[in-house]
Amino acid sequence: AAVSEDGGVWTWGWGRDGQLGHSEEPSGKPARVLALRDVSAHRVSCGHSFTLALGASGAVFLWGLVDGGPGSTRSPARDDERGMRQLRL
């Protein structure tokens, strides 16, 4: 995953668990995460089956499979906000 100069979040690679945010099919070509098109991202980080993005405003977004504990979630890979979860810290 990467953040472009304009704050866009781009992902590629293995997507089976929704961690790409745009497809569950493996992708070798970067694609923009459209659910974050109105967010200016500052940083992005990847786990084995999930992705986190930090918005310039301080908001944290999570998608993919987060397994274990009370906050467990499975966010489907979609091109809209339904697959995206904003964390409240």
Short mmCIF file of N, CA and C in Angstrom, two decimals:
data_model
loop_
_atom_site.label_atom_id
_atom_site.label_comp_id
_atom_site.label_asym_id
_atom_site.label_seq_id
_atom_site.Cartn_x
_atom_site.Cartn_y
_atom_site.Cartn_z
N ALA A 1 0.85 -1.18 0.00
CA ALA A 1 0.00 0.00 0.00
C ALA A 1 0.89 1.24 0.00
N ALA A 2 0.34 2.32 -0.55
CA ALA A 2 1.10 3.56 -0.63
C ALA A 2 0.14 4.75 -0.59
N VAL A 3 0.69 5.88 -0.21
CA VAL A 3 -0.06 7.15 -0.23
C VAL A 3 0.56 8.02 -1.32
N SER A 4 -0.26 8.51 -2.24
CA SER A 4 0.22 9.37 -3.31
C SER A 4 0.39 10.80 -2.81
N GLU A 5 1.04 11.62 -3.61
CA GLU A 5 1.28 13.02 -3.23
C GLU A 5 -0.01 13.78 -2.94
N ASP A 6 -1.11 13.38 -3.59
CA ASP A 6 -2.39 14.06 -3.35
C ASP A 6 -3.18 13.47 -2.18
N GLY A 7 -2.57 12.53 -1.43
CA GLY A 7 -3.23 11.94 -0.26
C GLY A 7 -4.08 10.73 -0.57
N GLY A 8 -4.04 10.25 -1.80
CA GLY A 8 -4.80 9.05 -2.16
C GLY A 8 -4.14 7.80 -1.64
N VAL A 9 -4.97 6.80 -1.28
CA VAL A 9 -4.46 5.51 -0.82
C VAL A 9 -4.56 4.52 -1.97
N TRP A 10 -3.46 3.85 -2.26
CA TRP A 10 -3.36 2.88 -3.35
C TRP A 10 -2.92 1.55 -2.77
N THR A 11 -3.57 0.46 -3.23
CA THR A 11 -3.21 -0.87 -2.75
C THR A 11 -3.06 -1.84 -3.91
N TRP A 12 -2.34 -2.92 -3.64
CA TRP A 12 -2.15 -3.99 -4.61
C TRP A 12 -1.68 -5.22 -3.84
N GLY A 13 -1.71 -6.37 -4.48
CA GLY A 13 -1.25 -7.60 -3.86
C GLY A 13 -2.39 -8.56 -3.59
N TRP A 14 -2.28 -9.30 -2.51
CA TRP A 14 -3.26 -10.29 -2.10
C TRP A 14 -4.47 -9.58 -1.49
N GLY A 15 -5.68 -9.94 -1.92
CA GLY A 15 -6.85 -9.22 -1.42
C GLY A 15 -7.96 -10.10 -0.90
N ARG A 16 -7.70 -11.37 -0.67
CA ARG A 16 -8.75 -12.33 -0.31
C ARG A 16 -9.57 -11.90 0.90
N ASP A 17 -8.97 -11.23 1.83
CA ASP A 17 -9.68 -10.86 3.06
C ASP A 17 -10.18 -9.42 3.06
N GLY A 18 -10.19 -8.78 1.89
CA GLY A 18 -10.72 -7.43 1.79
C GLY A 18 -9.70 -6.34 2.09
N GLN A 19 -8.44 -6.72 2.30
CA GLN A 19 -7.43 -5.74 2.70
C GLN A 19 -7.03 -4.76 1.60
N LEU A 20 -7.41 -5.04 0.36
CA LEU A 20 -7.12 -4.07 -0.71
C LEU A 20 -8.10 -2.90 -0.71
N GLY A 21 -9.32 -3.16 -0.30
CA GLY A 21 -10.33 -2.09 -0.28
C GLY A 21 -10.99 -1.85 -1.61
N HIS A 22 -10.67 -2.66 -2.62
CA HIS A 22 -11.29 -2.48 -3.93
C HIS A 22 -11.54 -3.79 -4.64
N SER A 23 -10.95 -4.87 -4.20
CA SER A 23 -11.14 -6.16 -4.87
C SER A 23 -10.65 -7.26 -3.95
N GLU A 24 -11.24 -8.43 -4.08
CA GLU A 24 -10.74 -9.59 -3.34
C GLU A 24 -9.84 -10.45 -4.22
N GLU A 25 -9.64 -10.03 -5.46
CA GLU A 25 -8.76 -10.74 -6.38
C GLU A 25 -7.35 -10.21 -6.23
N PRO A 26 -6.34 -11.10 -6.31
CA PRO A 26 -4.95 -10.61 -6.27
C PRO A 26 -4.71 -9.61 -7.41
N SER A 27 -3.94 -8.58 -7.10
CA SER A 27 -3.69 -7.54 -8.08
C SER A 27 -2.23 -7.10 -8.02
N GLY A 28 -1.55 -7.17 -9.15
CA GLY A 28 -0.18 -6.68 -9.21
C GLY A 28 -0.10 -5.22 -9.61
N LYS A 29 -1.26 -4.65 -9.95
CA LYS A 29 -1.32 -3.25 -10.39
C LYS A 29 -1.98 -2.40 -9.30
N PRO A 30 -1.32 -1.34 -8.85
CA PRO A 30 -1.93 -0.48 -7.83
C PRO A 30 -3.26 0.10 -8.30
N ALA A 31 -4.23 0.14 -7.38
CA ALA A 31 -5.54 0.75 -7.64
C ALA A 31 -5.90 1.62 -6.44
N ARG A 32 -6.54 2.73 -6.71
CA ARG A 32 -6.92 3.66 -5.64
C ARG A 32 -8.08 3.10 -4.84
N VAL A 33 -8.04 3.30 -3.54
CA VAL A 33 -9.13 2.90 -2.64
C VAL A 33 -10.17 4.02 -2.70
N LEU A 34 -11.22 3.79 -3.48
CA LEU A 34 -12.21 4.84 -3.74
C LEU A 34 -13.03 5.21 -2.51
N ALA A 35 -13.14 4.31 -1.55
CA ALA A 35 -13.88 4.64 -0.32
C ALA A 35 -13.22 5.78 0.44
N LEU A 36 -11.94 6.03 0.16
CA LEU A 36 -11.20 7.11 0.83
C LEU A 36 -10.94 8.29 -0.11
N ARG A 37 -11.71 8.39 -1.17
CA ARG A 37 -11.46 9.45 -2.16
C ARG A 37 -11.62 10.86 -1.59
N ASP A 38 -12.42 11.00 -0.53
CA ASP A 38 -12.60 12.31 0.09
C ASP A 38 -11.72 12.52 1.32
N VAL A 39 -10.79 11.59 1.54
CA VAL A 39 -9.88 11.65 2.68
C VAL A 39 -8.47 11.92 2.16
N SER A 40 -7.80 12.86 2.78
CA SER A 40 -6.39 13.08 2.47
C SER A 40 -5.59 12.25 3.47
N ALA A 41 -5.00 11.16 2.99
CA ALA A 41 -4.26 10.26 3.88
C ALA A 41 -2.86 10.79 4.14
N HIS A 42 -2.38 10.49 5.31
CA HIS A 42 -1.04 10.90 5.72
C HIS A 42 -0.09 9.70 5.73
N ARG A 43 -0.59 8.56 6.21
CA ARG A 43 0.20 7.33 6.28
C ARG A 43 -0.72 6.13 6.05
N VAL A 44 -0.10 5.00 5.67
CA VAL A 44 -0.83 3.75 5.49
C VAL A 44 0.05 2.63 6.03
N SER A 45 -0.59 1.61 6.60
CA SER A 45 0.14 0.48 7.14
C SER A 45 -0.65 -0.79 6.87
N CYS A 46 0.06 -1.89 6.61
CA CYS A 46 -0.58 -3.15 6.26
C CYS A 46 -0.24 -4.23 7.26
N GLY A 47 -1.26 -5.03 7.58
CA GLY A 47 -1.04 -6.26 8.33
C GLY A 47 -1.20 -7.41 7.36
N HIS A 48 -1.23 -8.62 7.87
CA HIS A 48 -1.35 -9.79 7.00
C HIS A 48 -2.66 -9.76 6.21
N SER A 49 -3.75 -9.37 6.85
CA SER A 49 -5.05 -9.42 6.18
C SER A 49 -5.89 -8.16 6.40
N PHE A 50 -5.26 -7.07 6.74
CA PHE A 50 -5.98 -5.81 6.93
C PHE A 50 -5.07 -4.65 6.57
N THR A 51 -5.68 -3.48 6.39
CA THR A 51 -4.94 -2.26 6.08
C THR A 51 -5.48 -1.13 6.94
N LEU A 52 -4.61 -0.27 7.38
CA LEU A 52 -4.96 0.93 8.16
C LEU A 52 -4.47 2.16 7.41
N ALA A 53 -5.26 3.21 7.46
CA ALA A 53 -4.83 4.49 6.90
C ALA A 53 -5.06 5.58 7.93
N LEU A 54 -4.10 6.48 8.04
CA LEU A 54 -4.21 7.63 8.92
C LEU A 54 -4.48 8.85 8.06
N GLY A 55 -5.64 9.47 8.28
CA GLY A 55 -5.97 10.67 7.55
C GLY A 55 -5.21 11.87 8.08
N ALA A 56 -5.04 12.89 7.27
CA ALA A 56 -4.34 14.10 7.69
C ALA A 56 -5.05 14.75 8.88
N SER A 57 -6.36 14.50 9.02
CA SER A 57 -7.14 15.06 10.12
C SER A 57 -6.93 14.29 11.42
N GLY A 58 -6.26 13.12 11.35
CA GLY A 58 -6.07 12.29 12.53
C GLY A 58 -7.02 11.11 12.59
N ALA A 59 -7.99 11.04 11.68
CA ALA A 59 -8.92 9.91 11.64
C ALA A 59 -8.18 8.66 11.18
N VAL A 60 -8.53 7.52 11.77
CA VAL A 60 -7.91 6.25 11.41
C VAL A 60 -8.97 5.37 10.76
N PHE A 61 -8.64 4.78 9.62
CA PHE A 61 -9.55 3.92 8.87
C PHE A 61 -8.97 2.52 8.79
N LEU A 62 -9.84 1.52 8.90
CA LEU A 62 -9.45 0.12 8.91
C LEU A 62 -10.32 -0.65 7.95
N TRP A 63 -9.72 -1.57 7.18
CA TRP A 63 -10.50 -2.48 6.35
C TRP A 63 -9.75 -3.79 6.19
N GLY A 64 -10.52 -4.82 5.85
CA GLY A 64 -9.97 -6.16 5.73
C GLY A 64 -10.43 -7.03 6.87
N LEU A 65 -9.66 -8.05 7.19
CA LEU A 65 -10.00 -9.00 8.23
C LEU A 65 -9.17 -8.72 9.47
N VAL A 66 -9.86 -8.42 10.56
CA VAL A 66 -9.21 -8.23 11.85
C VAL A 66 -9.82 -9.28 12.75
N ASP A 67 -9.04 -10.28 13.09
CA ASP A 67 -9.57 -11.44 13.80
C ASP A 67 -8.99 -11.52 15.20
N GLY A 68 -9.87 -11.61 16.14
CA GLY A 68 -9.45 -11.80 17.52
C GLY A 68 -9.85 -10.64 18.41
N GLY A 69 -10.49 -10.95 19.49
CA GLY A 69 -10.87 -9.93 20.45
C GLY A 69 -12.21 -9.29 20.15
N PRO A 70 -12.64 -8.43 21.05
CA PRO A 70 -13.96 -7.81 20.95
C PRO A 70 -14.17 -6.94 19.71
N GLY A 71 -13.12 -6.40 19.14
CA GLY A 71 -13.25 -5.51 17.99
C GLY A 71 -13.14 -6.23 16.66
N SER A 72 -13.24 -7.55 16.66
CA SER A 72 -13.07 -8.31 15.42
C SER A 72 -14.05 -7.86 14.35
N THR A 73 -13.56 -7.80 13.13
CA THR A 73 -14.41 -7.35 12.03
C THR A 73 -13.95 -7.99 10.73
N ARG A 74 -14.85 -8.12 9.82
CA ARG A 74 -14.53 -8.56 8.45
C ARG A 74 -15.21 -7.55 7.55
N SER A 75 -14.42 -6.66 6.98
CA SER A 75 -14.96 -5.62 6.10
C SER A 75 -14.85 -6.09 4.66
N PRO A 76 -15.97 -6.19 3.96
CA PRO A 76 -15.90 -6.63 2.57
C PRO A 76 -15.17 -5.62 1.70
N ALA A 77 -14.53 -6.10 0.66
CA ALA A 77 -13.80 -5.22 -0.26
C ALA A 77 -14.80 -4.60 -1.22
N ARG A 78 -15.03 -3.35 -1.10
CA ARG A 78 -15.96 -2.63 -1.95
C ARG A 78 -15.38 -1.28 -2.29
N ASP A 79 -15.93 -0.66 -3.31
CA ASP A 79 -15.46 0.66 -3.72
C ASP A 79 -16.26 1.78 -3.06
N ASP A 80 -16.77 1.53 -1.89
CA ASP A 80 -17.50 2.59 -1.18
C ASP A 80 -17.28 2.45 0.31
N GLU A 81 -17.88 3.31 1.08
CA GLU A 81 -17.62 3.38 2.51
C GLU A 81 -18.17 2.20 3.30
N ARG A 82 -19.01 1.34 2.70
CA ARG A 82 -19.58 0.23 3.46
C ARG A 82 -18.50 -0.76 3.91
N GLY A 83 -17.39 -0.85 3.19
CA GLY A 83 -16.32 -1.76 3.56
C GLY A 83 -15.27 -1.10 4.43
N MET A 84 -15.47 0.15 4.77
CA MET A 84 -14.48 0.93 5.50
C MET A 84 -14.99 1.18 6.91
N ARG A 85 -14.11 1.10 7.86
CA ARG A 85 -14.49 1.36 9.24
C ARG A 85 -13.59 2.46 9.79
N GLN A 86 -14.20 3.54 10.28
CA GLN A 86 -13.42 4.60 10.92
C GLN A 86 -13.34 4.29 12.40
N LEU A 87 -12.13 4.24 12.92
CA LEU A 87 -11.93 3.92 14.33
C LEU A 87 -12.06 5.17 15.19
N ARG A 88 -12.69 5.01 16.31
CA ARG A 88 -12.80 6.10 17.29
C ARG A 88 -11.83 5.79 18.41
N LEU A 89 -10.84 6.64 18.59
CA LEU A 89 -9.81 6.40 19.60
C LEU A 89 -10.03 7.25 20.82
#
